Coordinates of C-alpha atoms and ligand atoms in Angstrom, one line a residue:
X7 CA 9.4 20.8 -14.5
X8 CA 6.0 22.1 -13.7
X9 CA 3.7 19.7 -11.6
X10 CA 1.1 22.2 -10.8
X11 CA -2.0 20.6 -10.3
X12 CA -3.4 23.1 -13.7
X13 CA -0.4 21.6 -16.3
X14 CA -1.7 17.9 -15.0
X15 CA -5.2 18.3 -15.3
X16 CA -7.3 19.2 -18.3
X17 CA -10.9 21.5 -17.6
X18 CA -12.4 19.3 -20.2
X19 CA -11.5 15.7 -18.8
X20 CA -14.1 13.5 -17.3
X21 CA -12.6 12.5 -14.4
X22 CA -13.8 15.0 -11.1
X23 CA -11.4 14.6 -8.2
X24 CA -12.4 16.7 -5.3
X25 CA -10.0 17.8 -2.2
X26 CA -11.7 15.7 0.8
X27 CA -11.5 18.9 3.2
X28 CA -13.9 20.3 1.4
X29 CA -15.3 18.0 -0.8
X30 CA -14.8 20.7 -3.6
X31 CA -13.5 20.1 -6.7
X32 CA -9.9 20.8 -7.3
X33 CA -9.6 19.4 -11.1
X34 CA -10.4 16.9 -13.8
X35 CA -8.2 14.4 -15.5
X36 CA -8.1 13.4 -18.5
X37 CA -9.6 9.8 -19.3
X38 CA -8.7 6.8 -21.2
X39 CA -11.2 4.5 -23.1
X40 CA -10.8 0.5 -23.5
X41 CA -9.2 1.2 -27.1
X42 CA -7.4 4.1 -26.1
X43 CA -6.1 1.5 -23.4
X44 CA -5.6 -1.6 -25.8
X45 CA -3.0 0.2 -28.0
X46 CA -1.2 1.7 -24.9
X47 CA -0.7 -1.3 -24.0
X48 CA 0.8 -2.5 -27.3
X49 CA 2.8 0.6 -27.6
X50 CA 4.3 -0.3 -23.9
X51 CA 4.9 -4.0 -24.8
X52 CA 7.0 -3.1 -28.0
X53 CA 8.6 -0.6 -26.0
X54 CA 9.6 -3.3 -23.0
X55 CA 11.2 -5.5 -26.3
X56 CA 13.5 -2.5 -26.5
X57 CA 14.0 -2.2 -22.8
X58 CA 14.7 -5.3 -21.6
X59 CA 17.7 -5.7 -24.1
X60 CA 19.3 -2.7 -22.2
X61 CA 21.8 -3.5 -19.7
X62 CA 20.4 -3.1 -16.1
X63 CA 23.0 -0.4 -15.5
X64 CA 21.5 2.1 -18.9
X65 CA 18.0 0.8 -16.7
X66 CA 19.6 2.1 -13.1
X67 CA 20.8 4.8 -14.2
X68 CA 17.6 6.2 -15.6
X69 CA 15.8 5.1 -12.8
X70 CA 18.2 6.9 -10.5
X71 CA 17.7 10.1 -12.5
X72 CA 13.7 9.4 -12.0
X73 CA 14.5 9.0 -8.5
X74 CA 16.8 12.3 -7.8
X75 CA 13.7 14.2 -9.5
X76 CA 11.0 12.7 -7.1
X77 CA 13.1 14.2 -4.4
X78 CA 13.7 17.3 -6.1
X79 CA 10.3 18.1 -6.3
X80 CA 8.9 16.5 -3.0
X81 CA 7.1 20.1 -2.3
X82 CA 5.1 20.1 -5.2
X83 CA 4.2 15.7 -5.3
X84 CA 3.3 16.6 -1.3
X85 CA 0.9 19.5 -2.2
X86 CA -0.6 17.1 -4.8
X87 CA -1.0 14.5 -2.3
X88 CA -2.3 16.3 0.2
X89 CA -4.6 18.4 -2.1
X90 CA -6.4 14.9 -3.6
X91 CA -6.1 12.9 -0.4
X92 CA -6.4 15.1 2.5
X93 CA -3.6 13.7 4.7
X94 CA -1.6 16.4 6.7
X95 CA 1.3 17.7 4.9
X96 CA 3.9 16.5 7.3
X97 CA 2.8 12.8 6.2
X98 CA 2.9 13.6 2.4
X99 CA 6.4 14.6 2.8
X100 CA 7.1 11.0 4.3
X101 CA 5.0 9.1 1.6
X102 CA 7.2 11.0 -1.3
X103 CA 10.3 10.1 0.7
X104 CA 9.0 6.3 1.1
X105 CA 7.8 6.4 -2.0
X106 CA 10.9 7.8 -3.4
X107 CA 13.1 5.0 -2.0
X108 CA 11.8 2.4 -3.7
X109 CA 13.2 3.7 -6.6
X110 CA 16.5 4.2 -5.4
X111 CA 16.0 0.6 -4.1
X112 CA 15.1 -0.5 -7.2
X113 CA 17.7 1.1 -9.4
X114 CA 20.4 -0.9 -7.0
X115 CA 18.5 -3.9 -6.9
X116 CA 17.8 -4.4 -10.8
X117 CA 21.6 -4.9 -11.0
X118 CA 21.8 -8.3 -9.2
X119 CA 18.8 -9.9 -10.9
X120 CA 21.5 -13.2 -10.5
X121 CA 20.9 -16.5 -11.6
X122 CA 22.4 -19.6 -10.6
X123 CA 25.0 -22.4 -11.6
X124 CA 23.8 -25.6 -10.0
X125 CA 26.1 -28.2 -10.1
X126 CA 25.2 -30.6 -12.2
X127 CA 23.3 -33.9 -12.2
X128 CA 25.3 -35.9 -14.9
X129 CA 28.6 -35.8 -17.1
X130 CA 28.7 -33.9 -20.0
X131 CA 25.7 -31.7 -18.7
X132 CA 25.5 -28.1 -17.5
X133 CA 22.7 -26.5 -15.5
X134 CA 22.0 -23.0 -15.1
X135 CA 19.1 -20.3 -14.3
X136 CA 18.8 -16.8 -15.6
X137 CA 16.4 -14.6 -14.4
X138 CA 14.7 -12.4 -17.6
X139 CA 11.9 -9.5 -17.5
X140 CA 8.2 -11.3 -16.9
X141 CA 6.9 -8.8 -19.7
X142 CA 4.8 -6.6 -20.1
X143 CA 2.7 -5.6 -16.7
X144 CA -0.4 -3.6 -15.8
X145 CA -0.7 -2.2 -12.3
X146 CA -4.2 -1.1 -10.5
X147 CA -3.2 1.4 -7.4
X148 CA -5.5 2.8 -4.4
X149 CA -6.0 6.4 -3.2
X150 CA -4.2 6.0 0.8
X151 CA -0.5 6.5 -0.7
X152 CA -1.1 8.0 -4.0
X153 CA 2.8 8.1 -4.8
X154 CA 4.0 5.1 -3.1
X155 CA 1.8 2.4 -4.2
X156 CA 2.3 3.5 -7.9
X157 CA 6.6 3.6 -7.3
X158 CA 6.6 0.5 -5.0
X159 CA 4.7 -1.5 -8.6
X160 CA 6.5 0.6 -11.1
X161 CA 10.2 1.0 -9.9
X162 CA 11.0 -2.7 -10.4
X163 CA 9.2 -3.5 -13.4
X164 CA 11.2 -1.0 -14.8
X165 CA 14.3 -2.2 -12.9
X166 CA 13.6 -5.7 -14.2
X167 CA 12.9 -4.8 -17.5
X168 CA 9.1 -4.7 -17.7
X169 CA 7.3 -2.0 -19.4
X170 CA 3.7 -1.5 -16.9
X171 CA 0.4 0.6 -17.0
X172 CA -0.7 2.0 -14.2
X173 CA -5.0 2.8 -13.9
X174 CA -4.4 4.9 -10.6
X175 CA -7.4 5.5 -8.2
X176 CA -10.1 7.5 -9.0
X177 CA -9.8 9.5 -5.9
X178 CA -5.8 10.6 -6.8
X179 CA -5.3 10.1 -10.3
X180 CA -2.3 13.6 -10.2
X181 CA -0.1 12.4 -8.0
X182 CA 0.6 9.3 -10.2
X183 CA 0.2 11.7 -13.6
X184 CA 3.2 14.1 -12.1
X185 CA 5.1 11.0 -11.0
X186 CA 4.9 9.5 -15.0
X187 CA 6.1 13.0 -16.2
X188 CA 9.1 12.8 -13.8
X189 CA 9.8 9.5 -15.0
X190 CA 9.6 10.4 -19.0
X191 CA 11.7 13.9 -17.8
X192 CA 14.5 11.0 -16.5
X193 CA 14.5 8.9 -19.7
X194 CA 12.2 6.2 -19.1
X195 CA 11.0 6.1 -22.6
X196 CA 7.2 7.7 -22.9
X197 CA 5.8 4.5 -23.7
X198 CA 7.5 2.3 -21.4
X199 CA 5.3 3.4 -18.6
X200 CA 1.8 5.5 -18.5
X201 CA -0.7 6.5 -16.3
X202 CA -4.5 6.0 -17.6
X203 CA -7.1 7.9 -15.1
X204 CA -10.4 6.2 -15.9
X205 CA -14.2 6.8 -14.6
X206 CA -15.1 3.0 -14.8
X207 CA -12.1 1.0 -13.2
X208 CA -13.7 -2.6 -13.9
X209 CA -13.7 -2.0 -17.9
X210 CA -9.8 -1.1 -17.3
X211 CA -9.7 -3.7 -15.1
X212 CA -10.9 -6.6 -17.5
X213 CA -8.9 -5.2 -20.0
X214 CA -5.9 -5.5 -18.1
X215 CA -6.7 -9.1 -16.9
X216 CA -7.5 -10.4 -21.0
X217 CA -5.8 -8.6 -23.2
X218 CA -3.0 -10.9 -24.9
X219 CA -0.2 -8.6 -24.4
X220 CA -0.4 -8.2 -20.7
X221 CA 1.8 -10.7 -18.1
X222 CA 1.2 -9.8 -15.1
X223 CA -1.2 -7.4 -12.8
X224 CA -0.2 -5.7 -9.7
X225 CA -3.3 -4.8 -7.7
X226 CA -3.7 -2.9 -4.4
X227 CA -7.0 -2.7 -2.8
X228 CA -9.9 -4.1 -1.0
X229 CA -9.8 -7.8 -1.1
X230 CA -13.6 -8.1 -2.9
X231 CA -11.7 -6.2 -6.3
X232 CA -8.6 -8.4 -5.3
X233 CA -10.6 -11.4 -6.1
X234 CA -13.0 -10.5 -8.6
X235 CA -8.9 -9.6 -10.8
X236 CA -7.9 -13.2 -9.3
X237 CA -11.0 -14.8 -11.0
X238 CA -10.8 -12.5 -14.4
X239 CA -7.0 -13.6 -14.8
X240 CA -7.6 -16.9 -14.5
X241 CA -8.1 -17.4 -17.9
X242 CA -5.1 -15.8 -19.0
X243 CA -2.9 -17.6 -16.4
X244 CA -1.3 -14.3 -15.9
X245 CA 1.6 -13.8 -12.8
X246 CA -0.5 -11.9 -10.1
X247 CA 0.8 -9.8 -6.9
X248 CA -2.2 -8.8 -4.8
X249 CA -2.0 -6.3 -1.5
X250 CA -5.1 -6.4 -0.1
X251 CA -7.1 -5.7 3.0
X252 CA -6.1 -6.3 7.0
X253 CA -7.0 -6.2 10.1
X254 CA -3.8 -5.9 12.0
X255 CA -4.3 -7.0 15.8
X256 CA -1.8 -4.5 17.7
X257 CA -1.3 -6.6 21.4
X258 CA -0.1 -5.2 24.5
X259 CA 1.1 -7.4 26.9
X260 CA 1.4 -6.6 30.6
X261 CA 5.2 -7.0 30.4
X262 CA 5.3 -3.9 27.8
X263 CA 6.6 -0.6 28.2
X264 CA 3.4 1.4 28.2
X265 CA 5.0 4.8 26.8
X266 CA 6.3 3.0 23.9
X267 CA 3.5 0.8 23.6
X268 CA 0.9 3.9 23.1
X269 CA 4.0 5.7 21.0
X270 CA 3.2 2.5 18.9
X271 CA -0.6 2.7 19.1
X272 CA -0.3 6.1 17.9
X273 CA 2.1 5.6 14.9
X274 CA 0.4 2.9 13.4
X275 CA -3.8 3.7 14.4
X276 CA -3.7 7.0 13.4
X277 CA -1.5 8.0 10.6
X278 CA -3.4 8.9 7.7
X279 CA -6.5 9.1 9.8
X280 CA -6.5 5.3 9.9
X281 CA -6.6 4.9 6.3
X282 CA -3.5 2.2 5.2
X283 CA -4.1 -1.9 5.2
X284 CA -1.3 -2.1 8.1
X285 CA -3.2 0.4 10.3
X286 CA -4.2 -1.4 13.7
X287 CA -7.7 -2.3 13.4
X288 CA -8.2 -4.1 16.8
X289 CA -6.0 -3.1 20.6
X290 CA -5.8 -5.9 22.2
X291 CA -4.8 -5.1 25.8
X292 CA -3.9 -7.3 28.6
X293 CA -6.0 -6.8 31.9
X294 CA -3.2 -5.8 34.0
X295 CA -2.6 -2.6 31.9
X296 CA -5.4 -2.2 30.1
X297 CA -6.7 1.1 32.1
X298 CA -3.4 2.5 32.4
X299 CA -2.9 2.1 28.7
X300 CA -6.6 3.0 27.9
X301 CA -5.4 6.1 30.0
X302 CA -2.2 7.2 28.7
X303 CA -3.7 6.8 24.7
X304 CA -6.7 9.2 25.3
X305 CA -4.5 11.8 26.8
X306 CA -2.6 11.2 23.5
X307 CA -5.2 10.8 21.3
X308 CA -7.0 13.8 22.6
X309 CA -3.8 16.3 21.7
X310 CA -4.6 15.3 17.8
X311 CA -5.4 18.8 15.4
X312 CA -7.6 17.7 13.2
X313 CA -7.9 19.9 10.3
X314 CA -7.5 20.3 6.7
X315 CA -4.1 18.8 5.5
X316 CA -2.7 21.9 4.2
X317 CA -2.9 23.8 7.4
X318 CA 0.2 24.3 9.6
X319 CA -0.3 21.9 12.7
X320 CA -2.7 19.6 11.6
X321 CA -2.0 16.0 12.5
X322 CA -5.5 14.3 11.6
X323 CA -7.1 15.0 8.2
X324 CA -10.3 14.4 6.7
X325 CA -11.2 10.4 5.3
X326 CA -10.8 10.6 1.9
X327 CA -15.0 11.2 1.2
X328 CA -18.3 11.7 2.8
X329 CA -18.8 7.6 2.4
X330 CA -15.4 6.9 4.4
X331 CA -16.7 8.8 7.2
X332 CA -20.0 7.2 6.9
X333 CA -19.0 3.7 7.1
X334 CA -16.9 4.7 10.0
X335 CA -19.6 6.4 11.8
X336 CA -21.7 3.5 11.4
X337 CA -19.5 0.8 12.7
X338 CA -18.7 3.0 15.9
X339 CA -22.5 3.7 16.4
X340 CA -23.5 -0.7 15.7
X341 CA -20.2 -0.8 18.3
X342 CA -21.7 1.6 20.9
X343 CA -25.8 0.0 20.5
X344 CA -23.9 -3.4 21.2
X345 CA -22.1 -2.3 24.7
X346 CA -19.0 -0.7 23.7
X347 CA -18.0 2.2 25.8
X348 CA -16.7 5.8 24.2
X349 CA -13.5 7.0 25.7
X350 CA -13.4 10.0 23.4
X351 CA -14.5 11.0 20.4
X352 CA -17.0 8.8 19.0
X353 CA -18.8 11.1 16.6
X354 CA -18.1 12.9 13.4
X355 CA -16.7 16.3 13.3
X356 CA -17.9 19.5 12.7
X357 CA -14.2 20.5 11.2
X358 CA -15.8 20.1 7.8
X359 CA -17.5 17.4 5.6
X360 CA -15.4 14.3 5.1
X361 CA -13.5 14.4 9.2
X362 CA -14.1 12.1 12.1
X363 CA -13.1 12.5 15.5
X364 CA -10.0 10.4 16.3
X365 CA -12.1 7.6 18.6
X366 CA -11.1 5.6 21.3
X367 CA -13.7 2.4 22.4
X368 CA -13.7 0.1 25.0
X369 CA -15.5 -2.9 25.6
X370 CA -15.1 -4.4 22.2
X371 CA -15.7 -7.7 21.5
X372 CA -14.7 -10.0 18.4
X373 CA -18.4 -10.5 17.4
X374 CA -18.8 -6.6 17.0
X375 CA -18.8 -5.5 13.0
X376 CA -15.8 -3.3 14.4
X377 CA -13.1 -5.7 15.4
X378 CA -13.9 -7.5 11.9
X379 CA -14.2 -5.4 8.9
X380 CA -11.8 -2.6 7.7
X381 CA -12.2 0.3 10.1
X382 CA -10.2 2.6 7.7
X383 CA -11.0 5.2 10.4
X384 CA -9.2 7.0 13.0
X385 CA -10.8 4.9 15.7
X386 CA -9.2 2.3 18.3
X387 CA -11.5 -0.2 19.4
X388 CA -10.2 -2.0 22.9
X389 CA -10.7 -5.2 23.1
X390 CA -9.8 -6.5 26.8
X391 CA -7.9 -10.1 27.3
X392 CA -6.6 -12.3 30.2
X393 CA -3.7 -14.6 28.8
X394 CA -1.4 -14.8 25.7
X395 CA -3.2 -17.9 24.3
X396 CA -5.9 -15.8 24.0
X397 CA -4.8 -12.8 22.2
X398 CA -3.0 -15.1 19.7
X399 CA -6.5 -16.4 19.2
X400 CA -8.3 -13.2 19.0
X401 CA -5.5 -12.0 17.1
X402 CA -5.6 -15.0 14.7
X403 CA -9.5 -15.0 14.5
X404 CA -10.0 -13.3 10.9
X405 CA -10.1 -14.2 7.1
X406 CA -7.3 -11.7 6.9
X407 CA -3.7 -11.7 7.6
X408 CA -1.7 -8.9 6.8
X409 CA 0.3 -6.9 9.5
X410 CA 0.3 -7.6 13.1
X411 CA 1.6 -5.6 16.0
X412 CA 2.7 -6.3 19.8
X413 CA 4.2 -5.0 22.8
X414 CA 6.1 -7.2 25.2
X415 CA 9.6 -7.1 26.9
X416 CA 9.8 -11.2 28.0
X417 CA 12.3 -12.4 25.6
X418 CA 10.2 -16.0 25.0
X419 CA 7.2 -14.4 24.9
X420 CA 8.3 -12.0 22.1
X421 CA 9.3 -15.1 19.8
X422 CA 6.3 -17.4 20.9
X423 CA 3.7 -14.6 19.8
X424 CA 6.0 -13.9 16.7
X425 CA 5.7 -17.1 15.7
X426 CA 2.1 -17.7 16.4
X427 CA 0.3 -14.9 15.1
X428 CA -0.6 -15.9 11.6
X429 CA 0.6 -13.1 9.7
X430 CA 2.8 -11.9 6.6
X431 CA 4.2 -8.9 8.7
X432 CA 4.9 -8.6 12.6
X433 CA 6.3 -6.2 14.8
X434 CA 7.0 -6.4 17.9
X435 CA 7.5 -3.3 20.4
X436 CA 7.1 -1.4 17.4
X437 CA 4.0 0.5 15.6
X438 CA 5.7 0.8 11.8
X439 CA 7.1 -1.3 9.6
X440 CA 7.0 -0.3 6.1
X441 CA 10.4 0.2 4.4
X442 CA 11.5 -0.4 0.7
X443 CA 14.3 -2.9 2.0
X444 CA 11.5 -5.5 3.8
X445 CA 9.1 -7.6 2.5
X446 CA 5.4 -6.0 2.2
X447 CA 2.7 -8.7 1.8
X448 CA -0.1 -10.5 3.6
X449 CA -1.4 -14.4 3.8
X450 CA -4.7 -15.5 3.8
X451 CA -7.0 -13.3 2.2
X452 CA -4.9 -10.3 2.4
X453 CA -2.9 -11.4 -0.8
X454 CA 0.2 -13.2 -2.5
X455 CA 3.3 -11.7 -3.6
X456 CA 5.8 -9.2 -1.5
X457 CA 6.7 -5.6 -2.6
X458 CA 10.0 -3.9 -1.8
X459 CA 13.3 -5.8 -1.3
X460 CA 14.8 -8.4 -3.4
X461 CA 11.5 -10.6 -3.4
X462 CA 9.9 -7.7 -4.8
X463 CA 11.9 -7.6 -8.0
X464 CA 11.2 -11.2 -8.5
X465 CA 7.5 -10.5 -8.9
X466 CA 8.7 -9.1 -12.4
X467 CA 11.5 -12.1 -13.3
X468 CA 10.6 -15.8 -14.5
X469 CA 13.1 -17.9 -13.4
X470 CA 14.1 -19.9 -16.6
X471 CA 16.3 -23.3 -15.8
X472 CA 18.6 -24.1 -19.1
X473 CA 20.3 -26.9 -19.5
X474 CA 23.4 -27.4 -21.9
X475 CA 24.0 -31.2 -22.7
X476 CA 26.7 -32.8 -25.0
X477 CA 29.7 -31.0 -23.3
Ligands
LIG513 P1 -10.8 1.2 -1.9 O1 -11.8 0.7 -0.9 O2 -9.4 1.4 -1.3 O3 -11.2 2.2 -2.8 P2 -10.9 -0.6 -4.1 O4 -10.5 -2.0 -4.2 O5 -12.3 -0.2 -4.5 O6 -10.5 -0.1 -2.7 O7 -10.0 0.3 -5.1 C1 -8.6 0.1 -5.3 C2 -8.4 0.2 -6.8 O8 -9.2 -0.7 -7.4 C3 -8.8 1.6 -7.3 O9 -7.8 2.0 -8.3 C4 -10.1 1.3 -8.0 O10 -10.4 2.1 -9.1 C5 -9.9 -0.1 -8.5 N1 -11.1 -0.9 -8.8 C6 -12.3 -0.8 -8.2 N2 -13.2 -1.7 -8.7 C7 -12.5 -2.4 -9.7 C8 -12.8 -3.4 -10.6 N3 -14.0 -4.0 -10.6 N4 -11.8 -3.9 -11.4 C9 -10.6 -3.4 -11.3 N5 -10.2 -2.4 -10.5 C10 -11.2 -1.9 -9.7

């Protein structure tokens, strides 16, 4: 099976991607026009009829053959990763693994789509629920996890017996073409599933939300696209799972074990050079530790490589363009003009165009742009607090409502602060929680809908009540 980045691409496509250590160009993709898209779509629907009379076994197994491929050829899908979105390597190696266990997940979990037998509400009457594919779905994937968003959508569709189209990111458009052809190499019928690169994602993206033969639409991204999709499907009434943006409070108590606390801290701030929705966007750090943790994290922070992905060692890549850094740069600089305090870093780097030094602030306060918006940088603004009220209030203090983080060893503080912080996702004394067999999702305006476990399957099944009466 070749995946080299040549037998994916095509010299005359439309669609530039360019590798962010060097901003250079490393390919073109072939695009796909609204028509081309239309009758994809109508291919894939007549091929989901097919589909979803299989038995979810014939669907497993395939799907287990797609999924022993990804990790046959988790070299080459890391190279492509790393080569159109600059993370290190060592992390595209994890993202195919994570990205790969969602389809083993989903292969499992399509075989106990179960419904229910309720017992009944009068004589002679039956009542039961079966669970059957939603139809046909179209899926709309960001750049950060190039493999993984496009398996955690695609994986159980397929399991459920959906067929889906998938318009992957500009930005990374190979990773998802390589991961279609190890899915056709499987069995999934050709069909059943593409992958359609385009250069203008809102005509994709209002084809997906009105033409009649689409379901459902899977969207990860910022929560401005989320909403403009929520308002285009309205008329359509379609079934909708959106993943959108965060700003994930990460808390550290004075009760917390410091070494695991900046363990934490550096798990979830700076993998992927800050560039994933659950990334800690705001330390919040009790006063009795806040210098001693402030302490411990640059000494940590400061032992980063950064570099190009590719090279041996490196542990901080570039942001994925020139305007990631910028917008980075400019909220630490409107940060520093307001009173926050560099700890290190600070400034952008001179290990090529698209890099920024991993950053450490303190002084932060909630009014700064920085402790509100999407950092997606490799930057840790501190923000300093007295009590536990408090940092649940900080912590709560945002449109958003994705992933939240603490550290704390007193048993009833754990649960209170659990319990209070008003997220989808919360860890406590731990800095990463994604996994294919918990549910991934936000509240507020970080979403609706949860990817990977069983609720994530049920994003692709209608629940259908029949009753049987004259028995
Ligand atoms: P990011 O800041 O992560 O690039 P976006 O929301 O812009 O977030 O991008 C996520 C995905 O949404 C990408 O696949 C992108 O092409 C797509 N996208 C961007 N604008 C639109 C739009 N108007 N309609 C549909 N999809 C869009």
């Amino acid at each position: 099976m070749n995946l080299e980045l040549e037998s994916l691409g095509d010299a005359e496509g439309a669609l530039a991607v360019f590798d962010p250590a060097t901003g250079s160009e490393i390919g073109r993709a072939t695009t796909y026009s609204e028509d081309d898209v239309s009758s994809i779509i109508t291919l894939a629907d007549a091929a989901g009829q097919e589909w979803a009379q299989r038995t979810a076994k014939d669907r497993a197994a395939i799907l287990s053959k797609w999924f022993a491929l990804t990790k046959q050829h988790t070299e080459e899908l890391a190279r492509l990763v790393t080569a159109e979105s600059g993370k290190p390597m060592a992390e595209s190696r994890g993202e195919v693994a994570y990205g790969a266990s969602f389809i083993e997940w989903f292969a499992e979990e399509g075989k106990r789509a179960y419904g229910e037998t309720v017992p009944t509400f009068a004589a002679g009457k039956r009542v039961m629920t079966i669970k059957q594919p939603v139809g046909t779905c179209a899926a709309i994937t960001p750049w950060n996890f190039p493999v993984a968003m496009i398996t955690r959508k695609v994986a159980p569709a397929l399991a459920a017996g959906c067929a889906i189209v998938v318009k992957p990111a500009e930005a990374t458009p190979f990773s998802a073409l390589a991961l279609e052809r190890l899915a056709h190499e499987a069995g999934v019928p050709r069909e059943l599933f593409r992958v359609v690169p385009t250069t203008d994602p809102a005509e994709l993206g209002t084809l997906f939300c009105t033409h009649p033969r689409i379901r459902k639409l899977s969207f990860t991204g910022s929560t401005a696209v989320g909403k403009t999709l929520m308002r285009q499907t309205s008329d359509n009434v379609l079934r909708l799972s959106l993943e959108l943006g965060g700003n994930a409070p990460f808390i550290v108590f004075d009760d917390a074990d410091l070494d695991a606390a900046v363990e934490g801290a550096m798990a979830s701030k700076y993998r992927n050079a800050g560039q994933t929705c659950v990334c800690a966007n705001r330390i919040l750090v009790q006063d009795g530790v806040h210098d001693a943790f402030v302490e411990k994290l640059k000494t940590r922070v400061e032992a980063l490589k950064i570099g190009a992905g590719c090279e041996e060692g490196t542990t901080l890549g570039p942001l994925i363009n020139s305007a990631g850094r910028d917008k980075v740069a400019r909220l630490v600089d409107q940060a520093l003009s307001a009173g926050a305090k560099p700890v290190t870093g600070a400034t952008t780097s001179d290990a090529g165009e698209g890099f920024y030094e991993a950053t450490i602030l303190t002084g932060v306060t909630s009014d700064m742009a920085i402790a509100s918006e999407e950092i997606f940088g490799p930057v840790a603004p501190v923000i300093r607090f007295s009590t536990e009220d408090e940092a649940i209030r900080i912590a709560n203090d945002t449109p958003y409502g994705l992933a939240a983080y603490f550290y704390a060893r007193d048993v009833g503080r754990v649960f209170r602060v659990m319990e209070g912080l008003e997220y989808g996702m919360v860890a406590a004394n731990d800095g990463i929680l994604s996994t294919e067999v918990a549910p991934f999702g936000g509240i507020k305006q970080s979403g609706m809908g949860r990817e990977g476990s069983s609720h994530g399957l049920d994003e692709y099944l209608e629940l259908k009540y029949c009753l049987v009466g004259g028995i």
